[in-house]
Short mmCIF file of C-alpha atoms and ligand atoms in Angstrom, two decimals:
data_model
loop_
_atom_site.label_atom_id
_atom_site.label_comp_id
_atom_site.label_asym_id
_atom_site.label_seq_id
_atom_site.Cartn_x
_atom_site.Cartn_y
_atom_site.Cartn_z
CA UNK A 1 132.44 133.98 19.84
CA UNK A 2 128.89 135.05 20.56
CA UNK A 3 127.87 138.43 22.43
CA UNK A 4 125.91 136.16 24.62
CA UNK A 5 128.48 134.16 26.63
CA UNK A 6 129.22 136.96 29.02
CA UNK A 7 125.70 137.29 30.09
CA UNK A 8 125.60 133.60 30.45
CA UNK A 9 128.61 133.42 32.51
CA UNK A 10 127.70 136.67 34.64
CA UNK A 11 126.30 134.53 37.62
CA UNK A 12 128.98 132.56 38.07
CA UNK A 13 131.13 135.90 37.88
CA UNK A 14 129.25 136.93 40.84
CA UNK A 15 129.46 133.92 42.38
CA UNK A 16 132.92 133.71 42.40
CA UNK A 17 133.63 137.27 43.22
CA UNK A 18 131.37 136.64 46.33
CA UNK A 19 132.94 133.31 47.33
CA UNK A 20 136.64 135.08 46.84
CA UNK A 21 135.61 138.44 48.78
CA UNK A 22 134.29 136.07 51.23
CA UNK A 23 137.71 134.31 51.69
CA UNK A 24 139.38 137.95 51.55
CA UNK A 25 137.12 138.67 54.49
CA UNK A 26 137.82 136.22 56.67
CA UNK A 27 141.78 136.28 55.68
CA UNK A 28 141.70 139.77 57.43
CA UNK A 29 139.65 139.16 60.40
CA UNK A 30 136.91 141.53 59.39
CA UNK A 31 136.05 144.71 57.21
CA UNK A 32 140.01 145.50 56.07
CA UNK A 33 140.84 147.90 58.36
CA UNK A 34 138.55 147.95 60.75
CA UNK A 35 139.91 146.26 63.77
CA UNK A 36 142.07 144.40 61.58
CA UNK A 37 144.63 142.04 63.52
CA UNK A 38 147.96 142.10 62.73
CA UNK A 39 150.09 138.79 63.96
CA UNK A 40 153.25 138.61 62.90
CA UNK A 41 156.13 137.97 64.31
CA UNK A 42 156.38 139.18 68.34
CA UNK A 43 153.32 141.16 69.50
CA UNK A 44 154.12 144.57 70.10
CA UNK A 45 154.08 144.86 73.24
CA UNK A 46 156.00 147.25 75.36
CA UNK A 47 158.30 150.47 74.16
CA UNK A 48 160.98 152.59 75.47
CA UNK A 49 160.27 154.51 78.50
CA UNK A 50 161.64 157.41 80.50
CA UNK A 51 160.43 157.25 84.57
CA UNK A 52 161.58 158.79 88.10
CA UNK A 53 163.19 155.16 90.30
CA UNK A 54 162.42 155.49 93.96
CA UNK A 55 164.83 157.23 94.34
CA UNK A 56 164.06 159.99 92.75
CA UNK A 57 166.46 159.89 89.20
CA UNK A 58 165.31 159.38 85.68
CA UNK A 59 165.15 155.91 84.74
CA UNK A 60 165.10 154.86 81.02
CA UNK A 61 164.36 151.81 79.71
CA UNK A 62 167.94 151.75 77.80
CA UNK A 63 169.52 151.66 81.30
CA UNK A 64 168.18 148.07 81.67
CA UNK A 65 169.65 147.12 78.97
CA UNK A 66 171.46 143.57 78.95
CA UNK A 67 169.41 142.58 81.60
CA UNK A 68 166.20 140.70 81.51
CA UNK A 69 162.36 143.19 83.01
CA UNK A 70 160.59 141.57 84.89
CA UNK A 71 157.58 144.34 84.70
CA UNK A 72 154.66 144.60 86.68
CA UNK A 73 151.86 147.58 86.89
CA UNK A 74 150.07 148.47 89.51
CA UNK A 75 149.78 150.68 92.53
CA UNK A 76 150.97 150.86 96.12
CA UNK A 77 147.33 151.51 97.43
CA UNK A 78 146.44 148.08 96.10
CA UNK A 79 144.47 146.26 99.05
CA UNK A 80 145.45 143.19 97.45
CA UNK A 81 146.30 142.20 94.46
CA UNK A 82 149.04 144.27 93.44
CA UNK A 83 150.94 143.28 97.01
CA UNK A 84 150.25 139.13 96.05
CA UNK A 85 151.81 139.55 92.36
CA UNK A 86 155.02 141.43 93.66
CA UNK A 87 155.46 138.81 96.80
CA UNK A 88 155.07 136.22 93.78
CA UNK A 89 157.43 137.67 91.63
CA UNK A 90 160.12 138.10 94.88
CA UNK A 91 159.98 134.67 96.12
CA UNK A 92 160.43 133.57 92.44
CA UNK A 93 163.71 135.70 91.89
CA UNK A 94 164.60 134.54 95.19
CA UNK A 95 164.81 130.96 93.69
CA UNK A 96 166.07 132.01 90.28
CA UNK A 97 168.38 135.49 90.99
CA UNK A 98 168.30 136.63 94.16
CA UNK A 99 170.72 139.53 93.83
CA UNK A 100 168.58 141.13 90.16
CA UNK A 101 172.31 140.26 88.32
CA UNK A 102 170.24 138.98 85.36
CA UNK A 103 166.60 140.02 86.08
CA UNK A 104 165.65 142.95 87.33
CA UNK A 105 161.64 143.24 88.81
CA UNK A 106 160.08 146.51 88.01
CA UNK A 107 157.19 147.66 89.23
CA UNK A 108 155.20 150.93 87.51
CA UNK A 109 152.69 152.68 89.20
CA UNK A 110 149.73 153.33 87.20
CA UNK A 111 148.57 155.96 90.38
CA UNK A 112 151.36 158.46 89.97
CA UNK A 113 149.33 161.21 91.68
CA UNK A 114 149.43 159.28 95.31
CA UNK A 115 152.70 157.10 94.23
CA UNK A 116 155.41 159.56 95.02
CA UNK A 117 159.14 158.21 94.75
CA UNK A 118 159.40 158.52 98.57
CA UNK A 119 156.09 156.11 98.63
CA UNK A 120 157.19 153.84 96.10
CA UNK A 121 161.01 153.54 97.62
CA UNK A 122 158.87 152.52 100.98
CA UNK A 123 156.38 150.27 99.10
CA UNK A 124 159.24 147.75 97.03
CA UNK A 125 161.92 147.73 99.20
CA UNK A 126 159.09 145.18 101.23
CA UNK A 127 159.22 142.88 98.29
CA UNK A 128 162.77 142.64 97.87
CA UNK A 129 165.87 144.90 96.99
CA UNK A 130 166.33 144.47 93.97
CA UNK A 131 163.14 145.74 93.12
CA UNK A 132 162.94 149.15 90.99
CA UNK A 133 159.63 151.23 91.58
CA UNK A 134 158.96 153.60 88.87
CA UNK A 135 156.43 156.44 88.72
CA UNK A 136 156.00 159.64 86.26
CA UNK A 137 153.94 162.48 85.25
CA UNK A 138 149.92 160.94 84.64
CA UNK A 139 150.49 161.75 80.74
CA UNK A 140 154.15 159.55 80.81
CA UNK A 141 152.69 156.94 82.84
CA UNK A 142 149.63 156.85 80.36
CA UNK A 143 151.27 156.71 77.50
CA UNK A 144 153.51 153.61 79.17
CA UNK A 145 151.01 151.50 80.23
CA UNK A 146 149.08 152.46 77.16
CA UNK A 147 152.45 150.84 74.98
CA UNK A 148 152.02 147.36 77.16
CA UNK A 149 148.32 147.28 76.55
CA UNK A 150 146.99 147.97 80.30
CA UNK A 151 144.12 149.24 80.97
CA UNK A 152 143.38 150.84 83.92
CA UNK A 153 141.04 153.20 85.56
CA UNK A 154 140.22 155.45 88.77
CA UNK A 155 136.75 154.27 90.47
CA UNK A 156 135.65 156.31 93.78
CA UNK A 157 135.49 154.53 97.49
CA UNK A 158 133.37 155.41 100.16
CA UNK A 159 135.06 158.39 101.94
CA UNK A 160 136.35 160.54 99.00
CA UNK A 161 139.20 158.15 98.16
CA UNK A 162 139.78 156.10 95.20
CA UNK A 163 140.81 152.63 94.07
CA UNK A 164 142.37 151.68 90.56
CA UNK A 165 140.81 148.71 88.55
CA UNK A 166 144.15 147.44 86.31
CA UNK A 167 144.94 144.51 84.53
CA UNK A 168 147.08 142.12 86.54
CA UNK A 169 149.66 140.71 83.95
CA UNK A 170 153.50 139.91 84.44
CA UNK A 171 155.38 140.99 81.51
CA UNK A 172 158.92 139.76 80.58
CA UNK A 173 160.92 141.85 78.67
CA UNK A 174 164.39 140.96 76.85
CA UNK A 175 167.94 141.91 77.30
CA UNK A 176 166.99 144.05 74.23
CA UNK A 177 164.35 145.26 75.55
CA UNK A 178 162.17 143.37 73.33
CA UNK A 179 158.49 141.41 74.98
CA UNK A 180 159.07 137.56 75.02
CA UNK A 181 156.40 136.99 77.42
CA UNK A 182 153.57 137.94 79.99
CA UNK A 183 151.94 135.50 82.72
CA UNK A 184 148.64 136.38 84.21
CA UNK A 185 149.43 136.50 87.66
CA UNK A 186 146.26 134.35 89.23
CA UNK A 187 147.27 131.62 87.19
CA UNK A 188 150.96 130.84 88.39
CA UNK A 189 152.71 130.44 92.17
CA UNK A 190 156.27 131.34 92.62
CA UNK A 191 157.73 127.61 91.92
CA UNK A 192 155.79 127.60 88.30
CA UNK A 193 156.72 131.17 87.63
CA UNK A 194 160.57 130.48 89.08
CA UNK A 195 160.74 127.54 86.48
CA UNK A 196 159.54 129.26 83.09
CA UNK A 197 162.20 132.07 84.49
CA UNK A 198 165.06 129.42 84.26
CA UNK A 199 164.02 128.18 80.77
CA UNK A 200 163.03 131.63 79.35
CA UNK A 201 166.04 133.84 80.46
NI1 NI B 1 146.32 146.18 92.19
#
């Protein structure tokens, strides 16, 4: 064998390693590790939680258990879109479970400094009463939203007072707990949203 082939074949070495790291590259959606997405299986979306109810009492995630979440953040201040997703997601369990014997709507404040229990009990017992409206300390409340990927943040109004930018997304949760779903809520009325309810829990 001569000493030579390996310089002769080096450029094809190289072009092979490039073509393969290429492939590699693209495989991973980017530099390995940097922003690398992960899809397998069921997003992760969602988490245990421990919250105060309107009424006051610790709430856990585990105590809806065997039940389907219907989950929606937001915040009682909401000029309007937080009040049009939760009268979407009442007159949809209206159709599909009016009493919350299978699915239970949950709404989380993501304002827990104005969005006392007292405020919240007032606030979803206007969308229907079944609803449960959960609130916490700003680091719990953080860290929930934060596990079901919503963003939100504080921007100042004229006067001293303050509005929340949030997403807007309707999350369904299993009877384990578990995410099977989300619908973004300007996309869907209460007939569309009572139907995917029917086939989905
Ligand atoms: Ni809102």
């Amino acid at each position: 064998m001569s000493r030579r082939l390996p310089l002769v074949l080096l450029p094809v070495a190289l072009i092979m390693a490039l073509v393969l790291g290429y492939y590699i590259w693209q495989a991973s959606d980017g530099l390995p590790g940097l922003g690398r997405v992960v899809s397998e299986g069921t997003p992760s979306i969602g988490g245990p939680f421990t919250l105060i109810d309107q009424d006051g009492r610790k709430r856990s995630s585990a105590d809806f258990r065997g039940r389907y979440m219907l989950i929606y953040f937001g915040y009682s201040y909401c000029p309007d879109v937080c009040p049009t997703t939760l009268a979407l997601m009442g007159d949809a369990l209206a159709k599909v479970d009016p009493k919350g014997a299978r699915i239970v709507p949950i709404f989380i404040t993501i304002d827990p400094e104005r969005d006392t229990s007292a405020r919240m009990k007032a606030y979803v017992r206007a969308f229907g009463p079944q609803f449960v409206g959960l609130t916490g300390d700003v680091k719990t409340i953080g860290k929930v939203a934060g596990d079901y990927r919503v963003y939100f943040t504080k921007h100042p109004l004229d006067g001293g007072n303050y509005g929340m930018d949030h997403s807007s997304v309707i999350f369904l949760m299993g009877p384990d707990g578990k995410f099977i779903g989300y619908w973004d809520d300007t996309a869907i009325g209460p007939d569309k949203l009572a139907q995917e309810l029917r086939e989905k829990t």
